[in-house]
mmCIF file of C-alpha atoms in Angstrom:
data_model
loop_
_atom_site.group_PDB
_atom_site.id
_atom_site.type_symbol
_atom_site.label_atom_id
_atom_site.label_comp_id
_atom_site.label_asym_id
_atom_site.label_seq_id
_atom_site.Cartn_x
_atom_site.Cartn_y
_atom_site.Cartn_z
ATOM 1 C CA UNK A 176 349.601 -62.487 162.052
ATOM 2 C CA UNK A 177 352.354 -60.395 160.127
ATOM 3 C CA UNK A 178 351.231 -60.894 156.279
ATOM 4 C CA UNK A 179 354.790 -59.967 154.768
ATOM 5 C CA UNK A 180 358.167 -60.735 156.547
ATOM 6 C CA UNK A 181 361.433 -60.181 156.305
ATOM 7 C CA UNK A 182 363.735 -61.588 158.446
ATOM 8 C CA UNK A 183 367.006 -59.939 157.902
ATOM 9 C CA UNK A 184 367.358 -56.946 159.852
ATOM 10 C CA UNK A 185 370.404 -55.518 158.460
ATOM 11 C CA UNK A 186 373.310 -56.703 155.839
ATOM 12 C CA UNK A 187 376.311 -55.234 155.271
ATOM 13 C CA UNK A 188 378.165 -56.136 151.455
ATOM 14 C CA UNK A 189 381.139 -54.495 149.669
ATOM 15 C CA UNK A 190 380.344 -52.970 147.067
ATOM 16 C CA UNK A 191 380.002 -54.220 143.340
ATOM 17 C CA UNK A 192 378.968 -57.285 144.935
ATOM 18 C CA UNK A 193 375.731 -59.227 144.589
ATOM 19 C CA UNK A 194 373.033 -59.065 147.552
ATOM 20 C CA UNK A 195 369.872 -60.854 148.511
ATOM 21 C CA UNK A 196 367.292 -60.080 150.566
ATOM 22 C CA UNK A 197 364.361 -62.023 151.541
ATOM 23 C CA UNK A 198 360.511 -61.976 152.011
ATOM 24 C CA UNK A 199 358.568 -64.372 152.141
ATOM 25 C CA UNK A 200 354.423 -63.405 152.789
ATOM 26 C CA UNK A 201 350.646 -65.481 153.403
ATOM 27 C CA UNK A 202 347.558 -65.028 151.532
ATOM 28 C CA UNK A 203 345.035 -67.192 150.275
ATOM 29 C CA UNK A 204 343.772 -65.180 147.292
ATOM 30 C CA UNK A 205 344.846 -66.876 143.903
ATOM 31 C CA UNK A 206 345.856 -63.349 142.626
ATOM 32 C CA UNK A 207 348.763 -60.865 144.383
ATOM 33 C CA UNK A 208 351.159 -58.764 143.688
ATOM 34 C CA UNK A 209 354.610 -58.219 145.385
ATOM 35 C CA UNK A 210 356.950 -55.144 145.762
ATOM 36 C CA UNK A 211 359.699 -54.057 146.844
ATOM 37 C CA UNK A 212 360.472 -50.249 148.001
ATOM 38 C CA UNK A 213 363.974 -48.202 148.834
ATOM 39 C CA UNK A 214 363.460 -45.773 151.859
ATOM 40 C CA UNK A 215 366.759 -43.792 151.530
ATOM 41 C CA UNK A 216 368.616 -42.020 154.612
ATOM 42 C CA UNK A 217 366.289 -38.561 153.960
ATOM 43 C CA UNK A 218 363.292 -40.882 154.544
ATOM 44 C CA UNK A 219 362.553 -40.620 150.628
ATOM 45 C CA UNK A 220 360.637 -43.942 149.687
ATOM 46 C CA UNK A 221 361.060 -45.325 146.030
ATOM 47 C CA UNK A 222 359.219 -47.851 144.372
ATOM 48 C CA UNK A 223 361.948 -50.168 142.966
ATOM 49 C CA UNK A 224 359.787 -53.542 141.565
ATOM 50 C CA UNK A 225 356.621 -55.501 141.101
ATOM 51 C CA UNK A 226 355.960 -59.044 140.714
ATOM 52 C CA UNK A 227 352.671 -60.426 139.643
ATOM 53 C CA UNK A 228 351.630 -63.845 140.935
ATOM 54 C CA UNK A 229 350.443 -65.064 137.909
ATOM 55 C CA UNK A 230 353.584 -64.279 135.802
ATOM 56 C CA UNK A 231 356.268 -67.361 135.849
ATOM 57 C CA UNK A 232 358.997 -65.090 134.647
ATOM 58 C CA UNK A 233 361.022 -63.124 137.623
ATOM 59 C CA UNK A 234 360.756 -59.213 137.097
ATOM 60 C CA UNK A 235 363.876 -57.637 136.538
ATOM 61 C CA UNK A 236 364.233 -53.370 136.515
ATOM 62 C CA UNK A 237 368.016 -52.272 136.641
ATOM 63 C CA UNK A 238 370.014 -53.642 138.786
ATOM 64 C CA UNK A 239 367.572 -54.951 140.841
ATOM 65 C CA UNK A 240 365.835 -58.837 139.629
ATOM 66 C CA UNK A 241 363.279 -60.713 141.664
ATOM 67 C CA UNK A 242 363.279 -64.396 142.879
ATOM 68 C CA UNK A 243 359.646 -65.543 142.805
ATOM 69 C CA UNK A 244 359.375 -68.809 144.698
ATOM 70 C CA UNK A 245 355.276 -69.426 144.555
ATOM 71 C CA UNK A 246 355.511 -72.671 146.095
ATOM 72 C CA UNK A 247 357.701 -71.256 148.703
ATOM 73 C CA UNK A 248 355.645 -67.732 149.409
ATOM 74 C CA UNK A 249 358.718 -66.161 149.237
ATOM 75 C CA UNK A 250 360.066 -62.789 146.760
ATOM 76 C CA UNK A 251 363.855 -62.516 147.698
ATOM 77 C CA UNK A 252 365.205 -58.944 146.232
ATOM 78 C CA UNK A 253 368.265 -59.344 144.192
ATOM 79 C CA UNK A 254 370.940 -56.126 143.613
ATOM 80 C CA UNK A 255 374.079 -57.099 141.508
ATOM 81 C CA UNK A 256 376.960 -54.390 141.445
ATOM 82 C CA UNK A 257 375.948 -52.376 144.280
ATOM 83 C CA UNK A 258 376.900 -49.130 144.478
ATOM 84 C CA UNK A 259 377.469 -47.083 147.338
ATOM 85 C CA UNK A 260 374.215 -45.531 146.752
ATOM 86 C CA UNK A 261 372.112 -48.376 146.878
ATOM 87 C CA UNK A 262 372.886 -48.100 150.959
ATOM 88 C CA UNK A 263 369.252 -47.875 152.352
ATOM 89 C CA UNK A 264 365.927 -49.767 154.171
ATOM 90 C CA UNK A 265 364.426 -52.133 152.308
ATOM 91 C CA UNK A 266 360.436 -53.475 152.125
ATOM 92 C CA UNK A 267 358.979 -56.244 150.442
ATOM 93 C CA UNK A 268 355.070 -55.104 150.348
ATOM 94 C CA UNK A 269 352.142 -57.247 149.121
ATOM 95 C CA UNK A 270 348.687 -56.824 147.892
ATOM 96 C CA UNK A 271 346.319 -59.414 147.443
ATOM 97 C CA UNK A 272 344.229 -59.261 144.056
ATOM 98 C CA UNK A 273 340.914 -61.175 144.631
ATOM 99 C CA UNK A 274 339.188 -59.025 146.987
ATOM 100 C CA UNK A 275 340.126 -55.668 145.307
ATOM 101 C CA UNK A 276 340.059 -55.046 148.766
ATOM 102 C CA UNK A 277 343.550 -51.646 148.286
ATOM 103 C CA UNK A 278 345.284 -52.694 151.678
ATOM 104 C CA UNK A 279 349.276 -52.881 151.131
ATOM 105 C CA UNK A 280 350.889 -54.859 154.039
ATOM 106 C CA UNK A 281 354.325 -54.127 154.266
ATOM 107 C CA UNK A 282 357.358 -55.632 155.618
ATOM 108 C CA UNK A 283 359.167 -54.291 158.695
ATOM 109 C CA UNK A 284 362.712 -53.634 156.205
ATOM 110 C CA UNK A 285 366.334 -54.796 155.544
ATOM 111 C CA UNK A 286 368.930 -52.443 156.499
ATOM 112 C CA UNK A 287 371.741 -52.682 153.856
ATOM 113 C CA UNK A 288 375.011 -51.279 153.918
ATOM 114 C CA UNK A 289 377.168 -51.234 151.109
ATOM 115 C CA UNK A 290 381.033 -50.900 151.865
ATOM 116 C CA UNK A 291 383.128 -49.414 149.524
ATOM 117 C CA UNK B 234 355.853 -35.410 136.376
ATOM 118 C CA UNK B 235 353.360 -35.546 139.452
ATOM 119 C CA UNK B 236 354.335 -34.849 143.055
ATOM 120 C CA UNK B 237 352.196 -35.985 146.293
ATOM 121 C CA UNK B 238 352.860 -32.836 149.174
ATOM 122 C CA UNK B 239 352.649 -33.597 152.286
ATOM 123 C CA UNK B 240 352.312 -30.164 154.735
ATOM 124 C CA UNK B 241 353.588 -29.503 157.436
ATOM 125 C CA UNK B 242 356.947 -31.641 156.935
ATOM 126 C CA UNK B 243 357.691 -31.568 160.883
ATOM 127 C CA UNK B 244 354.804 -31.328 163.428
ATOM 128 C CA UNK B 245 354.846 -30.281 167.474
ATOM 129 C CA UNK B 246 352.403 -31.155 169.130
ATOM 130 C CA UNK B 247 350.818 -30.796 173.052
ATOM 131 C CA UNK B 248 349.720 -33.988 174.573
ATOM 132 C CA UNK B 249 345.283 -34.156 173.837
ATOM 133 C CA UNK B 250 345.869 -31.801 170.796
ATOM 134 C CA UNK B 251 343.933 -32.390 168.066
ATOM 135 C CA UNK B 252 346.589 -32.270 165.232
ATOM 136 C CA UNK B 253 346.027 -32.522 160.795
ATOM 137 C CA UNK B 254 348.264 -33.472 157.730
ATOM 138 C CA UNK B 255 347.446 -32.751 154.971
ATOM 139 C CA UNK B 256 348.771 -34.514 151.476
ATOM 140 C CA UNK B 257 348.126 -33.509 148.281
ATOM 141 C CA UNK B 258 348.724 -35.215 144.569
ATOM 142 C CA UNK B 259 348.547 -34.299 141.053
ATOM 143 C CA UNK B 260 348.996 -37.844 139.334
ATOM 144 C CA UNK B 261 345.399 -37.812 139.124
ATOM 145 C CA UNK B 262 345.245 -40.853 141.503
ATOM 146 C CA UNK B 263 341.764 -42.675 142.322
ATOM 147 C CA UNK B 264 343.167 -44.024 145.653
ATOM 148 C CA UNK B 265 345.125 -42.435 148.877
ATOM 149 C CA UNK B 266 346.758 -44.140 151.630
ATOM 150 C CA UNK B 267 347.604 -42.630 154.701
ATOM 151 C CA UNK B 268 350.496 -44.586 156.386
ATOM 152 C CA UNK B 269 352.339 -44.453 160.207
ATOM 153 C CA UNK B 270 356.211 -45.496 160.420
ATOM 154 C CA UNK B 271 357.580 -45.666 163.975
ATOM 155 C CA UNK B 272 361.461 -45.435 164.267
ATOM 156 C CA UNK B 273 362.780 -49.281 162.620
ATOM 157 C CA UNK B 274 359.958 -50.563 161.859
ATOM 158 C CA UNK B 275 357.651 -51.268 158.659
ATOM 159 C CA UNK B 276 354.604 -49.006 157.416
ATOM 160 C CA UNK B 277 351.234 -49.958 158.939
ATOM 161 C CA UNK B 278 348.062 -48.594 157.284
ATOM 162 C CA UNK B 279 346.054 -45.663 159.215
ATOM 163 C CA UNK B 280 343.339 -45.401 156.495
ATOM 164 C CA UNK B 281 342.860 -45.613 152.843
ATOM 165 C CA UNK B 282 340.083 -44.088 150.372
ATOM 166 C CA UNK B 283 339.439 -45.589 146.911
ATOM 167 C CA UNK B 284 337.389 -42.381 145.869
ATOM 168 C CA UNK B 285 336.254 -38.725 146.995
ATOM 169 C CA UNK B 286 334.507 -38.877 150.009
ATOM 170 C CA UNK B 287 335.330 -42.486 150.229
ATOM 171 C CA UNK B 288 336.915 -44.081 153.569
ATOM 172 C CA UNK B 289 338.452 -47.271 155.099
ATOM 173 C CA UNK B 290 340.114 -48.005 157.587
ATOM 174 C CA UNK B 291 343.246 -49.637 157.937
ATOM 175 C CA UNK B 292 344.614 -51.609 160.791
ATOM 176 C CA UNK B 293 345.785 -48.502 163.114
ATOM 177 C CA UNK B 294 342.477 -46.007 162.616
ATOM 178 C CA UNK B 295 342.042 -45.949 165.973
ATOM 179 C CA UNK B 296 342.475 -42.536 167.455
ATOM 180 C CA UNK B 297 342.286 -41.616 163.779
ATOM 181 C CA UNK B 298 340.131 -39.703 161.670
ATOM 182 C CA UNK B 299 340.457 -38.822 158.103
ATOM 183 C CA UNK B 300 339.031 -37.259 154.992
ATOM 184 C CA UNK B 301 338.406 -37.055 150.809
ATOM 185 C CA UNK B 302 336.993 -34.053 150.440
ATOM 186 C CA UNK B 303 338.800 -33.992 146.741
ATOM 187 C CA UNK B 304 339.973 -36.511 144.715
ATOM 188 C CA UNK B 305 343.342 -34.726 144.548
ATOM 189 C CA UNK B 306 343.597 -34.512 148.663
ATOM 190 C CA UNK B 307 343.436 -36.583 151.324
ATOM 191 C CA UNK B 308 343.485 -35.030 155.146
ATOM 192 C CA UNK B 309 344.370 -37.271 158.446
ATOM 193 C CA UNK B 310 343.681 -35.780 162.093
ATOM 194 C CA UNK B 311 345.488 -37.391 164.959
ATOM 195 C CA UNK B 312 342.191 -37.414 167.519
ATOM 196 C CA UNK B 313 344.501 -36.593 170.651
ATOM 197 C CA UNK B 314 348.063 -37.021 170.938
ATOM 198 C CA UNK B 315 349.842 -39.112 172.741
ATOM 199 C CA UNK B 316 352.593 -37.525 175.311
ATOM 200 C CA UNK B 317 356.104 -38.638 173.561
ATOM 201 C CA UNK B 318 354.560 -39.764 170.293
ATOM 202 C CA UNK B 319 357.240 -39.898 168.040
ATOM 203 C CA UNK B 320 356.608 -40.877 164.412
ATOM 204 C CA UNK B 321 356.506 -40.779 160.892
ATOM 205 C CA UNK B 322 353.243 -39.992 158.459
ATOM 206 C CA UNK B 323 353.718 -40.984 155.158
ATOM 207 C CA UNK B 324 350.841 -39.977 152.798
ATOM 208 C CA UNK B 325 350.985 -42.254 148.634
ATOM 209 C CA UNK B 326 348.748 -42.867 146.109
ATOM 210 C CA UNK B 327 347.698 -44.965 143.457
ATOM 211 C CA UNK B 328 346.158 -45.506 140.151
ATOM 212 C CA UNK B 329 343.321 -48.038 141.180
ATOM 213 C CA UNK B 330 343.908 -51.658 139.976
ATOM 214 C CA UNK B 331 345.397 -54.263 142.382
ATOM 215 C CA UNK B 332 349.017 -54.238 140.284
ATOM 216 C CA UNK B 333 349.512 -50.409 140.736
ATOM 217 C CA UNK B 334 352.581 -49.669 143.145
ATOM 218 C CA UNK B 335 351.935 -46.512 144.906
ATOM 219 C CA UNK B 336 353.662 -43.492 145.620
ATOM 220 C CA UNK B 337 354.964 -41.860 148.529
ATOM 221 C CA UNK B 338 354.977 -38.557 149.473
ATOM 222 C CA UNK B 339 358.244 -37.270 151.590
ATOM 223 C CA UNK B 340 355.958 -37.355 154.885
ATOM 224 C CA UNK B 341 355.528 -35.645 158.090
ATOM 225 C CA UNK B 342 357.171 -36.078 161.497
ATOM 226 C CA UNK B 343 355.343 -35.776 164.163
ATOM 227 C CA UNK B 344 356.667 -34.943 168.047
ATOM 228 C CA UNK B 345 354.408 -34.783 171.213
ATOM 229 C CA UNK B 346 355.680 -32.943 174.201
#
């Protein structure tokens, strides 16, 4: 069973507009964390974001700001002003805390396009 | 700043070759993941190690092997490959500790005639 998903394929936006994207993931440990990644057009991959599970607050880094719906499984991505630039794949990953056990499961990605 | 290498960056290989990557990092990093990306889709785990000379396998070892002969590298051989294997390998690491996003490294393509 696919541990992280994300449902939107691709999304196109014009730029300097606000975009979501969503994940929503399963576990049963009590402890998790959630991230979300960039993979630009060279294949570059960025860490952009982490959310703790135990934190009520959403992260925010930038220009990038995390819905954290617990009761919902779901981390939704959140980019306001987009630039050109932030054109690229997108993955929600998660790790689950209790175990220590180091697997990542990632998403299979969000495709966005901004348009100037 | 600390950089994770990744050699070669492209890869040919013969179909039943027995083919390695190699990734190196200097962040210090306790654990190394070795990752597979096929064309559109997500990142599924090959193998991880948590230590030198530690290994575990992810959900796609098979037809896998890897190795931690260093803390600092982290080697993954591709058993025989598979006529018109096309993918990315994408090497990261980590500080250990659940919370601890890794890294990536700019990974290696890999083509099977």
């Amino acid at each position: 069973a696919q541990k992280v998903t994300q449902t939107q394929t691709s999304i196109s936006v014009v730029e300097k507009t606000t975009v979501t994207m969503d994940c929503v993931y399963e576990t049963r440990d009590s402890s998790y964390f959630l991230f979300w990644y960039k993979q630009t057009a060279s294949g570059e991959i960025v860490f952009l974001i982490r959310q703790d599970s135990y934190k009520k607050e959403n992260a925010t880094v930038g220009h990038y700001s995390l819905n954290f719906q617990k009761p919902k499984s779901s981390i939704g991505l959140i980019i306001t002003a987009t630039q050109i630039e932030d054109s690229a794949v997108y993955f929600c990953a998660m790790r689950e805390g209790d175990t220590g056990y180091q697997n990542f499961y990632f998403g299979k990605g969000t495709s966005l396009t901004v348009i100037p | 700043g600390g950089i994770i290498t990744q050699t070669p960056k492209f890869l040919i290989g013969q179909e039943g070759q027995k083919l390695t990557l190699k990734c190196q990092q200097n962040f210090n990093h306790d654990t190394m993941y070795w990752y597979r990306q096929d064309s559109g889709k997500g990142l599924r785990l090959i193998y991880y190690s948590i230590t030198e000379n530690d290994l575990q396998k992810g959900d796609l070892s098979e037809g896998y092997d890897a190795s931690r002969e260093k803390k600092s590298s982290f080697s993954l051989t591709v058993t025989s490959a598979q006529k018109n294997e096309m993918a990315v390998f994408l090497c990261a690491s980590s500080i250990g500790g659940s919370n601890q996003a890794p890294l990536f490294g700019e990974g290696t393509r890999l083509s099977v005639l």
